[in-house]
Coordinates of C-alpha atoms and ligand atoms in Angstrom, one line a residue:
M1 CA -0.1 0.0 0.0
V2 CA 1.6 3.3 -1.2
A3 CA 1.3 6.1 1.3
E4 CA -1.2 8.8 0.7
W5 CA 1.3 11.5 0.4
L6 CA 3.2 9.4 -2.1
Q7 CA 0.1 8.7 -4.2
K8 CA -0.7 12.4 -4.4
L9 CA 2.9 13.3 -5.2
L10 CA 2.8 10.7 -8.1
I11 CA -0.4 12.2 -9.5
L12 CA 1.3 15.7 -9.1
Q13 CA 4.2 14.4 -11.1
D14 CA 2.0 12.9 -13.9
R15 CA 0.0 16.1 -14.3
D16 CA 3.3 18.2 -14.2
S17 CA 4.9 16.1 -16.9
S18 CA 1.8 16.6 -19.1
C19 CA 2.1 20.3 -18.5
D20 CA 5.8 20.1 -19.6
G21 CA 4.9 18.1 -22.7
I22 CA 2.3 20.7 -23.6
K23 CA 4.9 23.5 -23.0
Q24 CA 7.5 21.7 -25.3
Q25 CA 4.9 21.4 -28.0
L26 CA 4.1 25.0 -27.8
A27 CA 7.8 26.1 -27.8
R28 CA 8.3 24.1 -31.0
I29 CA 5.3 25.5 -33.0
P30 CA 6.6 29.1 -33.8
D31 CA 9.8 27.6 -35.2
Q32 CA 7.7 25.2 -37.3
I33 CA 5.6 28.1 -38.6
A34 CA 8.8 30.0 -39.4
A35 CA 10.2 27.1 -41.2
E36 CA 7.2 26.7 -43.5
E37 CA 7.1 30.4 -44.1
A38 CA 10.7 30.2 -45.1
N39 CA 9.7 27.4 -47.5
I40 CA 7.0 29.6 -49.1
R41 CA 9.5 32.3 -49.6
E42 CA 12.0 30.0 -51.2
I43 CA 9.6 28.6 -53.6
A44 CA 8.3 32.0 -54.5
E45 CA 12.0 33.3 -55.0
A46 CA 12.8 30.1 -57.2
L47 CA 9.7 31.0 -59.5
K48 CA 10.7 34.7 -59.7
E49 CA 14.2 33.7 -60.9
K50 CA 12.6 31.5 -63.6
E51 CA 10.3 34.3 -64.6
N52 CA 13.2 36.8 -64.7
A53 CA 15.1 34.4 -66.9
M54 CA 12.1 34.4 -69.2
K55 CA 11.9 38.1 -69.3
H56 CA 15.6 38.3 -70.1
L57 CA 15.0 36.1 -73.3
E58 CA 12.0 38.3 -74.3
V59 CA 14.1 41.4 -73.9
K60 CA 16.9 39.6 -76.0
R61 CA 14.4 38.9 -78.7
L62 CA 13.0 42.5 -78.9
D63 CA 16.5 43.7 -78.9
I64 CA 17.2 41.5 -82.2
E65 CA 13.9 42.7 -83.7
G66 CA 15.0 46.3 -83.1
E67 CA 18.4 45.6 -84.7
V68 CA 16.7 44.0 -87.7
E69 CA 14.5 47.0 -88.2
Q70 CA 17.6 49.4 -87.9
T71 CA 19.5 47.3 -90.5
E72 CA 16.6 47.3 -92.9
A73 CA 16.3 51.0 -92.6
T74 CA 20.1 51.3 -93.3
I75 CA 19.4 49.2 -96.5
I76 CA 16.8 51.3 -97.7
K77 CA 19.2 54.4 -97.1
Y78 CA 22.0 52.7 -99.1
K79 CA 19.5 51.8 -101.8
T80 CA 18.5 55.4 -102.1
Q81 CA 22.2 56.5 -102.1
Q82 CA 22.7 54.0 -105.0
M83 CA 20.4 55.8 -107.1
Q84 CA 22.2 59.1 -106.7
V85 CA 25.8 57.9 -107.1
K86 CA 27.6 58.7 -110.5
K87 CA 30.5 56.3 -110.1
N88 CA 30.5 52.6 -110.7
E89 CA 32.8 51.8 -108.0
E90 CA 30.7 53.8 -105.5
Y91 CA 27.5 52.0 -106.7
T92 CA 29.4 48.5 -106.1
A93 CA 30.6 49.5 -102.7
L94 CA 27.1 50.2 -101.7
E95 CA 25.9 47.0 -103.3
N96 CA 28.5 45.1 -101.1
E97 CA 27.4 47.1 -98.1
I98 CA 23.7 46.0 -98.7
K99 CA 24.6 42.3 -99.3
N100 CA 26.6 42.3 -96.0
L101 CA 23.6 43.9 -94.2
Q102 CA 21.2 41.4 -95.7
A103 CA 23.4 38.5 -94.5
K104 CA 23.5 40.0 -91.1
I105 CA 19.7 40.3 -91.0
S106 CA 19.3 36.6 -92.1
E107 CA 21.6 35.6 -89.1
M108 CA 19.8 37.7 -86.8
E109 CA 16.5 36.2 -88.0
D110 CA 17.8 32.7 -87.5
E111 CA 18.9 33.7 -83.9
E112 CA 15.5 35.0 -83.2
L113 CA 13.8 31.9 -84.5
L114 CA 16.0 29.8 -82.1
L115 CA 15.2 32.1 -79.4
L116 CA 11.4 31.9 -80.0
E117 CA 11.6 28.1 -79.8
E118 CA 13.4 28.4 -76.5
I119 CA 10.8 30.9 -75.2
D120 CA 8.0 28.4 -76.3
Q121 CA 9.5 25.3 -74.5
R122 CA 10.4 27.5 -71.5
S123 CA 6.9 29.0 -71.2
V124 CA 5.5 25.4 -71.0
I125 CA 7.9 24.6 -68.3
L126 CA 7.1 28.0 -66.6
N127 CA 3.4 27.4 -66.5
R128 CA 3.8 23.8 -65.2
D129 CA 6.2 25.3 -62.5
R130 CA 3.6 27.9 -61.7
D131 CA 0.9 25.5 -61.1
S132 CA 3.1 23.3 -59.0
I133 CA 4.3 26.1 -57.0
T134 CA 0.7 27.3 -56.4
S135 CA -0.2 24.0 -55.1
Q136 CA 2.9 23.6 -53.0
K137 CA 2.1 27.1 -51.6
H138 CA -1.4 26.1 -50.7
T139 CA -0.2 23.1 -49.0
L140 CA 2.3 24.9 -46.8
E141 CA -0.3 27.6 -46.1
A142 CA -2.7 24.9 -44.9
H143 CA -0.1 23.4 -42.6
I144 CA 0.6 26.9 -41.2
E145 CA -3.1 27.4 -40.5
L146 CA -3.1 23.9 -38.9
L147 CA 0.0 24.9 -36.7
K148 CA -1.7 28.0 -35.5
K149 CA -5.0 26.2 -34.6
N150 CA -2.8 23.6 -32.7
Y151 CA -1.1 26.4 -31.0
A152 CA -4.3 27.9 -29.8
A153 CA -5.5 24.5 -28.7
S154 CA -2.3 23.7 -26.9
Q155 CA -2.6 27.0 -25.1
S156 CA -5.9 26.3 -23.7
E157 CA -4.8 22.7 -23.0
L158 CA -1.7 24.3 -21.1
E159 CA -4.1 26.5 -19.0
A160 CA -6.2 23.5 -18.0
A161 CA -3.1 21.4 -17.2
K162 CA -1.7 24.2 -15.0
G163 CA -4.8 24.4 -13.2
A164 CA -4.8 20.5 -12.6
V165 CA -1.2 20.9 -11.3
V166 CA -2.1 23.7 -8.9
E167 CA -5.1 21.8 -7.8
C168 CA -3.0 18.7 -7.1
G169 CA -0.5 20.7 -5.3
Q170 CA -3.1 22.1 -2.9
E171 CA -3.9 18.6 -2.0
L172 CA -0.3 17.9 -0.9
D173 CA 1.6 18.9 2.3
A174 CA 3.4 22.2 1.7
G175 CA 6.7 20.8 2.6
V176 CA 6.2 17.8 0.3
L177 CA 5.3 20.1 -2.6
Q178 CA 8.3 22.5 -1.8
Q179 CA 10.7 19.6 -1.8
Y180 CA 9.2 18.3 -5.0
Q181 CA 9.6 21.8 -6.7
Y182 CA 13.1 22.0 -5.5
V183 CA 14.2 18.8 -6.6
K184 CA 12.6 19.5 -10.0
S185 CA 14.7 22.6 -10.4
Q186 CA 17.8 20.6 -9.5
V187 CA 17.6 17.5 -11.6
K188 CA 18.7 17.5 -15.1
R189 CA 15.8 15.8 -16.6
P190 CA 12.5 14.3 -15.2
P191 CA 11.2 12.1 -13.5
V192 CA 11.6 13.7 -10.1
V193 CA 9.9 10.9 -8.2
V194 CA 11.2 7.6 -9.1
P195 CA 11.0 3.9 -7.7
L196 CA 13.8 2.2 -6.0
V197 CA 14.2 -1.2 -7.8
E198 CA 16.8 -3.8 -6.2
N199 CA 18.1 -0.8 -4.1
K200 CA 18.9 1.2 -7.3
C201 CA 17.4 4.7 -7.9
Q202 CA 15.5 4.4 -11.3
G203 CA 16.5 7.9 -12.0
C204 CA 20.4 7.8 -11.9
H205 CA 20.6 4.0 -11.7
L206 CA 23.0 4.0 -8.8
K207 CA 22.8 2.0 -5.7
V208 CA 21.5 3.9 -2.7
S209 CA 22.9 3.6 0.9
G210 CA 21.4 1.1 3.3
E211 CA 20.0 4.0 5.4
V212 CA 18.3 5.6 2.5
E213 CA 16.9 1.9 1.4
T214 CA 15.4 1.5 4.8
D215 CA 13.8 4.9 4.9
V216 CA 12.3 4.3 1.4
R217 CA 11.0 0.9 2.3
R218 CA 9.5 2.3 5.4
G219 CA 7.8 5.0 3.3
R220 CA 6.7 7.3 6.0
E221 CA 8.6 10.3 4.9
L222 CA 10.0 11.7 1.8
T223 CA 13.4 10.3 1.1
R224 CA 15.8 11.4 -1.6
C225 CA 18.4 9.5 -3.7
D226 CA 21.9 10.1 -2.1
S227 CA 23.3 10.4 -5.6
C228 CA 21.1 12.4 -7.8
G229 CA 18.7 13.9 -5.2
R230 CA 15.5 12.4 -6.8
I231 CA 12.6 11.5 -4.4
L232 CA 12.5 7.7 -4.0
Y233 CA 9.6 5.5 -3.3
Y234 CA 9.4 1.7 -2.8
D235 CA 7.2 0.0 -5.4
R236 CA 5.9 -3.1 -3.6
Ligands
ZN1 ZN1 19.2 8.8 -8.1

């Protein structure tokens, strides 16, 4: 038969540990939200980069078109000059210039055609990327919403759990409660109240002294492990 104070203490520990669990859960959520927000930014930036690359190709294509127009204007100008020149060699020189410019135009048009093909292919991929990013973004946003809801739910859960701990603490002897809180602040990790099994503290797994063992077996008062300081009880 476990002493009444010990029963109450174990209940307190149990409630306290649920309280700590909720606190840990709460502490993790803001980081999880921040991570998902970072993911959203990352995919949006990746899409922006692809869109910029596409814009760059469009600009390049417009540049080529502009240059073709300019070159065509120059050809017209040379043709007009040709009609005005008197000397044969001047006429031939202009004729050669015009031929050079026409060859240049043909090269530029080839380049523009290749560019157009690239733009077409890329725009198919870009549209696909946009769809996929939109759906990824929705998934991430839904997860953020869920995390926010969980946060709010955990907060009310924590309030209730805290209340349960206080309620349980009130049932305990003030001295016992104080010792529990002190030991909790001293040990590296829970639990605070542990059983003694085969003379070994189940917190630090070290053997306790004969005196401690006797006191724990008697179970009349709160006894602590002489190695780690945890509160011990004899589980019979
Ligand atoms: Zn110990």
